[in-house]
Amino acid sequence: MASSSLSTKTNRNRLRRETTGAPGLLLVFLTLFTCLLRCSECVKAKNMILIVADDLDVELGGMTPLKKTKALVGDAGVIFSHAYTVTPLCCPSRSSILSGKYPHNHMVHNNSLSGNCSSKAWQAGPEMQAFPVYLNKKYYQTFYGGKYLNQYGMNETGGVGHVPPGWDQWHALVGNSQYYNYTLSVNGKAEVHKDDYGKDYLTDLILNRSLTFLDSRSPQHPFFVMLSPPAPHSPWTAAPAYRNSFSDVKAPRDGSFNKPGHDKHWLLRQPVNPMPNSSIDYLDNAFRKRWQTLLSVDDMVEKLVKKLEDIKELDNTYIFFTSDNGYHTGQFSLPIDKRQLYEFDIRVPLLVRGPGIKPNQTLPDPVLNIDLAMTILDIAGVNISTLDMDGQSFLPQIAPSLRNGTSRPYFLVEYTGEGNLSKDPKCPQLGPGVAQCFPDCVCEDAFNNTYACVRMFKDNDLQYCEFADDEAFVEVYNITADPHQLENIVKKVDPALLQIMNQRLIKLQSCKGDSCRHY
């Protein structure tokens, strides 16, 4: 009996201890659960918006009309003073942004189907490994609006029914930039638009659809929005409210404006110099209209930021603002275009704001458009060390606390010239092989306007370029001493330095992936 009584007492005491300890265990559980919730808040996936303007320069004051963009993105985060495209033309540059690769690796050479712009080869290769594919695997909700690639939607490559992988909502322009009278592929179906400003102005249309997307998205997953407005690409059609803006503005007359290119590649030696008044009037008009179209882009940025505030996602969203390439209006007597190796065509704006980025920063470190894909995927939590891309993430530069980063000492700029097989009627005396010709026989491109450059920052601010032509022409510039690249100093430079630059160029022209990031 005693033994039984002791056993009963022991069991009773054990039960009392277990019962009285339950609230303590429950409290511990609740504390751990709350901590887990808070930790999940800390590592909440970041949203991203990427805006890519079309032909927006930074050298000639292209950011001047974009005052709200500078205030809401640049001043609220970081402005990169040395951002570059790796090729100064729309389709190959956009292909580099999407793929994170140099043109010699994604193989898109120009704006034509024969140059692989939105071709079957592009669709079967680089497009399948573009950064939206990886975002989709990370459960990002994705939206695309605006210009994609110049030949997108052509019947030869699948028409509007072809929707690139990785995009949940697809509202892409068929063909090249337009403001009115265009066709969109809306999730693989053709949608024709006319010239009603209230319904069809492309910059506003893609903005409004992106706002609808942000309202209808699931809050359980992050979002990525990419907007590619047509501005300030030709035909420079401003919204009605802005068609009288900048009426007294003219293209800047300083630097290399209306200067002869006597020591440069033959294409720069052929323009009439000084330019006739007709050419100057034409480029001034283009310059003014370009700025007018940008005012709608400025409104776009303002409304996007306001929407992010309204849905309480602004502090959790990175916003990138950039362009596919720069532009020129009268530099070295070339009326208007891009495609050249000079700073005005290869330097682009890059403004970024977002979590962990201190405001009011200007960073001089060189960054490239091939770095955008790696940076976006780095933010998304993708293991970027496994990716077959040539760029590198600049997330460590904009948010140094996240990771140690290194700046590249030099990089590659490459371009494959385009020309007509027959004579251009505006310039028949030059024969076949030229393109983009103006009256007075000023041509902006040619088959042998094919070059590769090393742009160096580490020891000296230099540019070294070789042309693939019969002259084997070389151009060298000291950007520090000659920021407008007025003098080709190839005959003054130490031959040993030229040899070093040549070897670096050869290495970069064959680089792939990791070898493009480590020298």
Coordinates of C-alpha atoms in Angstrom, one line a residue:
M1 CA 0.0 0.0 0.0
A2 CA 2.8 2.4 1.0
S3 CA 4.5 1.7 -2.3
S4 CA 1.3 2.3 -4.2
S5 CA 0.6 5.5 -2.3
L6 CA 4.1 6.8 -3.1
S7 CA 3.6 6.0 -6.8
T8 CA 0.3 7.9 -6.8
K9 CA 1.8 10.9 -5.1
T10 CA 4.8 10.9 -7.6
N11 CA 2.4 10.8 -10.6
R12 CA 0.3 13.6 -9.1
N13 CA 3.4 15.8 -8.6
R14 CA 4.6 15.0 -12.2
L15 CA 1.1 16.0 -13.5
R16 CA 1.2 19.2 -11.6
R17 CA 4.6 20.1 -13.0
E18 CA 3.6 19.4 -16.6
T19 CA 0.3 21.3 -16.2
T20 CA 1.9 24.3 -14.6
G21 CA 4.7 24.3 -17.3
A22 CA 2.3 24.3 -20.3
P23 CA 1.8 28.1 -20.3
G24 CA 5.5 28.5 -20.2
L25 CA 6.0 26.2 -23.2
L26 CA 3.1 28.0 -25.0
L27 CA 4.8 31.3 -24.3
V28 CA 8.1 30.0 -25.7
F29 CA 6.3 28.8 -28.8
L30 CA 4.4 32.1 -29.3
T31 CA 7.7 34.0 -28.9
L32 CA 9.5 31.8 -31.5
F33 CA 6.5 32.2 -33.9
T34 CA 6.5 36.0 -33.5
C35 CA 10.3 36.0 -34.1
L36 CA 9.9 34.0 -37.2
L37 CA 7.2 36.4 -38.5
R38 CA 9.5 39.3 -37.8
C39 CA 12.4 37.6 -39.5
S40 CA 10.2 36.9 -42.6
E41 CA 9.5 40.6 -42.7
C42 CA 13.2 41.3 -42.6
V43 CA 13.9 39.1 -45.6
K44 CA 10.8 40.0 -47.5
A45 CA 11.5 39.7 -51.2
K46 CA 12.2 43.1 -52.8
N47 CA 10.1 44.4 -55.7
M48 CA 11.7 46.1 -58.7
I49 CA 10.8 48.5 -61.5
L50 CA 13.1 49.0 -64.5
I51 CA 12.5 51.9 -66.9
V52 CA 14.5 51.9 -70.2
A53 CA 14.2 55.1 -72.3
D54 CA 14.9 54.9 -76.0
D55 CA 18.0 56.9 -77.3
L56 CA 18.3 59.1 -74.2
D57 CA 21.7 60.8 -73.9
V58 CA 23.3 62.0 -70.8
E59 CA 26.2 64.0 -72.4
L60 CA 24.0 66.6 -74.2
G61 CA 21.6 67.4 -71.4
G62 CA 19.1 64.6 -72.0
M63 CA 18.2 64.4 -68.3
T64 CA 17.3 68.1 -68.2
P65 CA 13.5 67.7 -68.9
L66 CA 13.4 64.8 -66.3
K67 CA 13.3 66.9 -63.2
K68 CA 10.9 64.7 -61.3
T69 CA 12.8 61.6 -62.3
K70 CA 16.0 63.0 -60.9
A71 CA 14.3 64.1 -57.7
L72 CA 12.3 61.0 -57.1
V73 CA 14.9 58.4 -58.2
G74 CA 18.4 59.9 -58.5
D75 CA 18.2 62.3 -55.5
A76 CA 16.4 59.6 -53.4
G77 CA 19.2 57.1 -54.2
V78 CA 22.2 57.1 -56.4
I79 CA 23.2 58.5 -59.8
F80 CA 26.0 56.7 -61.7
S81 CA 28.1 59.3 -63.5
H82 CA 29.8 56.7 -65.6
A83 CA 27.2 54.3 -66.9
Y84 CA 27.7 52.8 -70.4
T85 CA 26.1 50.7 -73.0
V86 CA 28.3 48.0 -74.4
T87 CA 27.0 48.8 -77.9
P88 CA 25.3 52.0 -79.0
L89 CA 22.3 50.7 -80.9
C90 CA 18.8 49.8 -79.8
C91 CA 18.3 46.1 -80.5
P92 CA 21.8 44.8 -79.6
S93 CA 21.8 47.0 -76.5
R94 CA 18.4 45.8 -75.3
S95 CA 19.5 42.2 -76.0
S96 CA 22.5 42.9 -73.7
I97 CA 20.2 44.3 -71.0
L98 CA 18.0 41.2 -71.1
S99 CA 20.7 38.6 -71.4
G100 CA 23.5 40.2 -69.4
K101 CA 25.9 39.5 -72.3
Y102 CA 28.1 41.3 -74.6
P103 CA 27.0 41.3 -78.3
H104 CA 29.7 38.8 -79.3
N105 CA 28.0 36.3 -76.9
H106 CA 24.3 37.0 -77.5
M107 CA 25.1 37.4 -81.3
V108 CA 22.6 40.3 -81.9
H109 CA 24.6 42.6 -84.1
N110 CA 22.2 45.3 -85.3
N111 CA 18.5 46.2 -85.7
S112 CA 17.8 43.8 -88.6
L113 CA 16.5 40.2 -88.7
S114 CA 19.7 39.2 -90.5
G115 CA 21.6 40.8 -87.6
N116 CA 19.7 38.5 -85.2
C117 CA 17.3 41.1 -83.8
S118 CA 14.5 39.1 -82.2
S119 CA 15.4 36.3 -84.6
K120 CA 14.7 32.6 -84.2
A121 CA 18.3 32.2 -83.0
W122 CA 17.8 34.8 -80.3
Q123 CA 14.5 33.2 -79.3
A124 CA 16.0 29.7 -79.1
G125 CA 19.1 30.8 -77.3
P126 CA 19.7 34.0 -75.2
E127 CA 16.0 34.8 -74.7
M128 CA 15.5 31.4 -73.0
Q129 CA 18.2 32.5 -70.4
A130 CA 17.2 36.1 -70.0
F131 CA 16.8 37.5 -66.5
P132 CA 12.9 37.4 -66.5
V133 CA 13.2 33.6 -66.7
Y134 CA 15.0 33.4 -63.4
L135 CA 12.7 36.0 -61.8
N136 CA 9.8 33.8 -62.7
K137 CA 11.4 30.8 -61.0
K138 CA 11.7 33.0 -57.8
Y139 CA 7.9 33.5 -58.0
Y140 CA 8.1 37.1 -59.1
Q141 CA 5.0 38.5 -60.8
T142 CA 6.3 40.1 -64.0
F143 CA 4.9 42.8 -66.3
Y144 CA 6.4 44.1 -69.6
G145 CA 5.1 47.2 -71.4
G146 CA 6.5 49.1 -74.4
K147 CA 9.2 48.6 -77.0
Y148 CA 11.0 45.2 -76.8
L149 CA 13.3 44.5 -79.7
N150 CA 13.1 46.3 -83.1
Q151 CA 12.0 43.3 -85.0
Y152 CA 9.7 41.8 -82.4
G153 CA 6.3 40.7 -83.8
M154 CA 7.5 40.0 -87.4
N155 CA 5.8 37.1 -89.1
E156 CA 9.2 35.5 -89.8
T157 CA 9.8 34.9 -86.1
G158 CA 6.4 33.9 -84.7
G159 CA 4.5 37.2 -85.0
V160 CA 2.6 38.7 -82.0
G161 CA 1.9 35.2 -80.8
H162 CA 5.5 34.8 -79.5
V163 CA 5.6 35.8 -75.9
P164 CA 9.2 35.6 -74.4
P165 CA 9.4 33.3 -71.4
G166 CA 9.3 34.8 -67.9
W167 CA 6.6 37.4 -68.4
D168 CA 3.2 37.0 -66.8
Q169 CA 1.8 40.2 -68.4
W170 CA 3.0 41.1 -71.8
H171 CA 2.1 44.4 -73.5
A172 CA 4.9 44.7 -76.1
L173 CA 5.2 47.0 -79.1
V174 CA 5.4 45.4 -82.5
G175 CA 8.5 46.8 -84.3
N176 CA 10.2 50.1 -83.6
S177 CA 9.2 53.0 -81.5
Q178 CA 5.9 54.7 -82.2
Y179 CA 3.7 57.0 -80.1
Y180 CA 0.5 56.5 -82.1
N181 CA -0.8 54.1 -84.8
Y182 CA 0.9 51.0 -83.6
T183 CA 0.2 47.3 -82.7
L184 CA 0.8 45.7 -79.4
S185 CA 1.1 42.0 -78.6
V186 CA -1.1 41.7 -75.5
N187 CA -0.3 38.3 -74.0
G188 CA 0.2 37.0 -77.5
K189 CA -2.8 38.6 -79.3
A190 CA -2.6 41.6 -81.6
E191 CA -4.1 44.8 -80.3
V192 CA -4.3 47.7 -82.9
H193 CA -4.1 51.3 -81.7
K194 CA -4.8 54.5 -83.6
D195 CA -4.2 58.1 -82.8
D196 CA -6.6 58.9 -79.9
Y197 CA -4.4 60.7 -77.3
G198 CA -6.6 59.7 -74.4
K199 CA -6.4 56.0 -75.3
D200 CA -3.4 55.4 -77.5
Y201 CA -0.4 57.6 -76.5
L202 CA 2.0 54.7 -75.8
T203 CA 3.9 56.2 -72.9
D204 CA 0.7 56.8 -71.0
L205 CA -0.9 53.5 -72.1
I206 CA 1.9 51.3 -70.7
L207 CA 2.0 53.4 -67.5
N208 CA -1.7 52.9 -66.9
R209 CA -1.6 49.2 -67.6
S210 CA 1.3 48.8 -65.2
L211 CA -0.7 50.7 -62.5
T212 CA -3.5 48.3 -63.1
F213 CA -1.1 45.4 -62.7
L214 CA 0.2 46.7 -59.4
D215 CA -3.4 47.0 -58.1
S216 CA -4.3 43.5 -59.2
R217 CA -1.1 41.6 -58.2
S218 CA -1.0 39.2 -55.3
P219 CA 0.6 40.7 -52.2
Q220 CA 2.0 37.3 -51.4
H221 CA 4.7 37.5 -54.0
P222 CA 7.1 40.2 -55.2
F223 CA 6.7 42.0 -58.5
F224 CA 9.0 43.1 -61.3
V225 CA 7.8 45.8 -63.8
M226 CA 9.8 46.7 -67.0
L227 CA 8.6 49.7 -68.9
S228 CA 10.2 50.8 -72.2
P229 CA 8.6 54.0 -73.4
P230 CA 9.3 55.2 -77.0
A231 CA 10.8 58.5 -75.9
P232 CA 12.9 60.2 -76.9
H233 CA 13.3 58.1 -80.1
S234 CA 12.0 59.4 -83.5
P235 CA 9.3 60.3 -84.6
W236 CA 9.4 62.5 -81.5
T237 CA 5.6 62.9 -81.1
A238 CA 4.9 64.7 -77.9
A239 CA 1.7 64.5 -75.9
P240 CA -0.6 67.4 -76.8
A241 CA 0.0 69.1 -73.5
Y242 CA 3.7 69.3 -74.2
R243 CA 3.9 70.1 -77.9
N244 CA 4.8 73.8 -77.3
S245 CA 7.4 73.1 -74.5
F246 CA 11.0 74.2 -74.9
S247 CA 10.2 76.4 -77.9
D248 CA 13.4 78.4 -77.5
V249 CA 15.7 75.4 -76.9
K250 CA 18.5 74.5 -79.3
A251 CA 21.0 71.7 -79.4
P252 CA 24.1 72.6 -77.3
R253 CA 26.9 74.2 -79.3
D254 CA 29.9 73.3 -77.2
G255 CA 32.2 70.4 -77.2
S256 CA 32.4 68.6 -80.5
F257 CA 29.4 70.3 -82.0
N258 CA 30.0 71.1 -85.7
K259 CA 33.7 70.2 -85.4
P260 CA 35.5 68.3 -88.2
G261 CA 36.4 64.7 -87.6
H262 CA 39.6 65.0 -89.6
D263 CA 41.6 62.5 -87.6
K264 CA 38.9 59.9 -87.2
H265 CA 37.4 56.9 -89.1
W266 CA 36.4 57.7 -92.7
L267 CA 32.7 57.9 -91.7
L268 CA 33.5 60.9 -89.5
R269 CA 35.7 62.5 -92.2
Q270 CA 32.9 62.6 -94.8
P271 CA 30.3 65.1 -93.4
V272 CA 30.1 68.6 -94.8
N273 CA 31.8 70.9 -92.3
P274 CA 30.7 73.4 -91.2
M275 CA 27.2 72.0 -91.5
P276 CA 24.7 73.8 -93.7
N277 CA 21.9 75.8 -92.0
S278 CA 19.4 73.2 -93.2
S279 CA 21.1 70.5 -91.2
I280 CA 21.4 72.7 -88.1
D281 CA 17.7 73.7 -88.2
Y282 CA 16.8 70.0 -88.6
L283 CA 18.8 68.8 -85.6
D284 CA 17.6 71.7 -83.5
N285 CA 14.0 70.7 -84.2
A286 CA 14.8 67.1 -83.4
F287 CA 16.5 68.1 -80.1
R288 CA 13.6 70.2 -79.0
K289 CA 11.0 67.5 -79.8
R290 CA 13.1 64.9 -78.0
W291 CA 12.8 66.9 -74.9
Q292 CA 9.1 67.4 -75.3
T293 CA 8.5 63.6 -75.5
L294 CA 10.5 63.1 -72.2
L295 CA 8.0 65.2 -70.2
S296 CA 5.5 62.3 -70.4
V297 CA 8.2 59.9 -69.2
D298 CA 8.8 62.3 -66.3
D299 CA 5.1 62.0 -65.5
M300 CA 5.3 58.2 -65.7
V301 CA 8.0 58.1 -63.0
E302 CA 6.0 60.4 -60.7
K303 CA 2.9 58.4 -61.0
L304 CA 4.7 55.1 -60.4
V305 CA 6.3 56.5 -57.3
K306 CA 2.9 57.7 -56.1
K307 CA 1.3 54.3 -56.8
L308 CA 4.0 52.6 -54.8
E309 CA 3.3 55.0 -51.9
D310 CA -0.4 54.2 -52.1
I311 CA 0.1 50.5 -52.0
K312 CA 2.8 50.8 -49.3
E313 CA 5.5 49.2 -51.3
L314 CA 7.8 52.2 -52.0
D315 CA 10.2 51.4 -49.3
N316 CA 10.4 47.8 -50.5
T317 CA 11.0 48.5 -54.2
Y318 CA 14.1 49.2 -56.2
I319 CA 13.5 51.6 -59.1
F320 CA 16.1 51.7 -62.0
F321 CA 16.0 54.4 -64.7
T322 CA 18.3 54.1 -67.7
S323 CA 18.5 54.1 -71.5
D324 CA 19.5 51.7 -74.2
N325 CA 22.1 54.1 -75.7
G326 CA 23.1 57.7 -76.0
Y327 CA 22.6 60.1 -78.9
H328 CA 24.2 62.9 -80.9
T329 CA 22.9 66.1 -82.5
G330 CA 25.6 67.7 -84.6
Q331 CA 28.7 66.3 -82.9
F332 CA 31.5 66.0 -85.4
S333 CA 29.0 67.4 -88.0
L334 CA 26.8 64.2 -87.8
P335 CA 23.2 65.5 -87.8
I336 CA 21.4 63.0 -85.6
D337 CA 21.8 59.3 -84.6
K338 CA 23.8 57.0 -82.4
R339 CA 26.1 54.1 -83.4
Q340 CA 29.4 55.8 -82.8
L341 CA 32.1 55.0 -80.3
Y342 CA 32.2 58.4 -78.6
E343 CA 31.0 59.3 -75.1
F344 CA 27.8 61.0 -76.4
D345 CA 26.6 57.7 -77.9
I346 CA 27.9 55.2 -75.3
R347 CA 27.3 57.0 -72.0
V348 CA 23.8 56.5 -70.6
P349 CA 21.9 57.7 -67.6
L350 CA 21.5 55.3 -64.7
L351 CA 19.6 56.3 -61.5
V352 CA 18.6 53.8 -58.8
R353 CA 16.7 54.1 -55.5
G354 CA 15.6 51.4 -53.2
P355 CA 16.1 49.6 -49.9
G356 CA 19.5 50.1 -48.3
I357 CA 20.5 52.9 -50.7
K358 CA 21.5 56.1 -49.1
P359 CA 20.1 59.2 -50.9
N360 CA 22.0 61.9 -52.7
Q361 CA 24.8 59.8 -53.9
T362 CA 26.8 60.2 -57.1
L363 CA 29.1 57.2 -57.8
P364 CA 31.9 57.4 -60.4
D365 CA 32.5 53.7 -60.6
P366 CA 31.9 52.4 -64.2
V367 CA 28.8 50.3 -64.6
L368 CA 27.5 48.7 -67.8
N369 CA 24.1 47.8 -69.2
I370 CA 25.1 44.1 -69.0
D371 CA 25.3 44.6 -65.2
L372 CA 21.6 45.3 -64.9
A373 CA 20.5 41.6 -65.3
M374 CA 23.0 40.4 -62.7
T375 CA 22.1 43.2 -60.3
I376 CA 18.3 42.5 -60.6
L377 CA 18.9 38.8 -60.0
D378 CA 21.2 39.5 -57.1
I379 CA 18.4 41.5 -55.5
A380 CA 16.0 38.7 -56.2
G381 CA 18.2 36.2 -54.3
V382 CA 19.4 34.2 -57.3
N383 CA 22.8 32.6 -56.9
I384 CA 24.4 34.8 -59.6
S385 CA 27.7 32.9 -59.5
T386 CA 26.1 30.1 -61.4
L387 CA 24.8 32.3 -64.2
D388 CA 26.2 32.3 -67.8
M389 CA 26.3 36.1 -68.0
D390 CA 29.1 38.6 -68.7
G391 CA 28.0 41.4 -66.4
Q392 CA 28.5 41.8 -62.6
S393 CA 26.1 42.9 -59.9
F394 CA 26.5 46.5 -58.8
L395 CA 24.3 45.9 -55.7
P396 CA 27.4 46.1 -53.5
Q397 CA 28.1 49.6 -54.8
I398 CA 24.6 51.0 -54.2
A399 CA 24.2 49.2 -50.9
P400 CA 27.7 48.4 -49.6
S401 CA 26.5 46.9 -46.4
L402 CA 25.1 44.0 -48.3
R403 CA 28.3 42.7 -49.8
N404 CA 31.8 43.7 -50.7
G405 CA 32.2 44.6 -54.4
T406 CA 34.9 45.5 -56.8
S407 CA 34.9 48.0 -59.6
R408 CA 36.0 46.9 -63.1
P409 CA 39.2 48.5 -64.4
Y410 CA 38.2 48.4 -68.1
F411 CA 35.5 47.1 -70.4
L412 CA 34.5 46.4 -74.0
V413 CA 32.4 48.4 -76.4
E414 CA 31.6 46.7 -79.7
Y415 CA 29.5 47.5 -82.7
T416 CA 28.8 45.9 -86.1
G417 CA 28.1 48.4 -88.8
E418 CA 25.0 48.2 -91.0
G419 CA 24.9 49.3 -94.7
N420 CA 22.7 49.0 -97.8
L421 CA 23.6 46.5 -100.5
S422 CA 22.7 49.1 -103.1
K423 CA 23.5 52.8 -103.4
D424 CA 21.7 55.2 -101.1
P425 CA 19.8 57.7 -103.2
K426 CA 20.8 60.5 -100.8
C427 CA 24.4 59.6 -101.3
P428 CA 25.0 57.7 -104.5
Q429 CA 28.6 58.9 -104.9
L430 CA 29.7 56.7 -101.9
G431 CA 28.3 53.6 -103.6
P432 CA 26.8 50.6 -101.7
G433 CA 27.6 49.8 -98.1
V434 CA 26.4 53.0 -96.4
A435 CA 23.2 53.6 -94.4
Q436 CA 21.3 56.3 -92.5
C437 CA 22.2 58.9 -95.0
F438 CA 21.1 62.6 -94.9
P439 CA 21.1 65.2 -97.7
D440 CA 24.5 66.6 -98.5
C441 CA 25.8 63.0 -98.4
V442 CA 26.2 62.7 -94.7
C443 CA 25.9 59.0 -93.7
E444 CA 25.6 57.8 -90.1
D445 CA 26.5 54.2 -90.7
A446 CA 28.3 51.7 -93.0
F447 CA 29.3 48.1 -93.2
N448 CA 32.8 49.0 -92.2
N449 CA 31.7 51.2 -89.3
T450 CA 32.5 48.0 -87.3
Y451 CA 34.7 48.5 -84.3
A452 CA 35.7 47.3 -80.9
C453 CA 37.0 49.5 -78.0
V454 CA 38.6 49.1 -74.7
R455 CA 37.5 51.8 -72.2
M456 CA 39.9 52.0 -69.4
F457 CA 39.5 53.6 -65.9
K458 CA 42.1 52.0 -63.6
D459 CA 45.3 54.0 -64.3
N460 CA 44.2 56.5 -67.0
D461 CA 40.9 57.5 -68.4
L462 CA 41.6 56.2 -71.9
Q463 CA 39.7 54.8 -74.9
Y464 CA 41.4 52.5 -77.5
C465 CA 39.4 51.5 -80.6
E466 CA 40.1 49.3 -83.6
F467 CA 38.1 49.3 -86.8
A468 CA 37.5 46.2 -88.9
D469 CA 38.2 47.9 -92.3
D470 CA 40.8 48.2 -95.0
E471 CA 42.6 50.9 -93.1
A472 CA 42.8 48.9 -89.9
F473 CA 42.1 52.3 -88.4
V474 CA 42.8 53.0 -84.7
E475 CA 41.5 55.8 -82.5
V476 CA 42.9 56.6 -79.0
Y477 CA 41.6 59.3 -76.6
N478 CA 42.7 60.6 -73.3
I479 CA 39.2 61.4 -71.8
T480 CA 40.7 63.2 -68.8
A481 CA 42.6 65.7 -70.9
D482 CA 40.2 65.7 -73.9
P483 CA 36.6 64.9 -72.6
H484 CA 35.1 65.7 -76.0
Q485 CA 37.4 63.4 -77.9
L486 CA 38.5 66.1 -80.3
E487 CA 42.0 64.7 -80.9
N488 CA 42.9 61.1 -81.8
I489 CA 46.3 60.7 -80.1
V490 CA 47.2 57.3 -81.6
K491 CA 50.4 58.7 -83.1
K492 CA 51.5 60.3 -79.8
V493 CA 50.9 57.4 -77.4
D494 CA 53.8 55.1 -76.3
P495 CA 53.7 52.1 -78.6
A496 CA 54.1 49.8 -75.5
L497 CA 50.7 51.2 -74.2
L498 CA 49.1 50.6 -77.5
Q499 CA 50.3 47.0 -77.4
I500 CA 48.9 46.5 -73.9
M501 CA 45.5 48.0 -75.0
N502 CA 45.5 45.8 -78.1
Q503 CA 46.0 42.6 -76.0
R504 CA 43.3 43.7 -73.6
L505 CA 40.9 44.2 -76.5
I506 CA 41.7 40.8 -78.0
K507 CA 41.0 39.2 -74.6
L508 CA 37.7 41.0 -74.1
Q509 CA 36.5 40.3 -77.6
S510 CA 36.6 36.6 -76.8
C511 CA 35.6 36.7 -73.1
K512 CA 32.6 34.8 -71.9
G513 CA 30.9 34.8 -68.5
D514 CA 33.4 34.9 -65.6
S515 CA 36.3 35.8 -67.8
C516 CA 34.6 39.1 -68.8
R517 CA 34.6 40.1 -65.1
H518 CA 38.1 39.1 -64.1
Y519 CA 41.1 40.5 -65.9

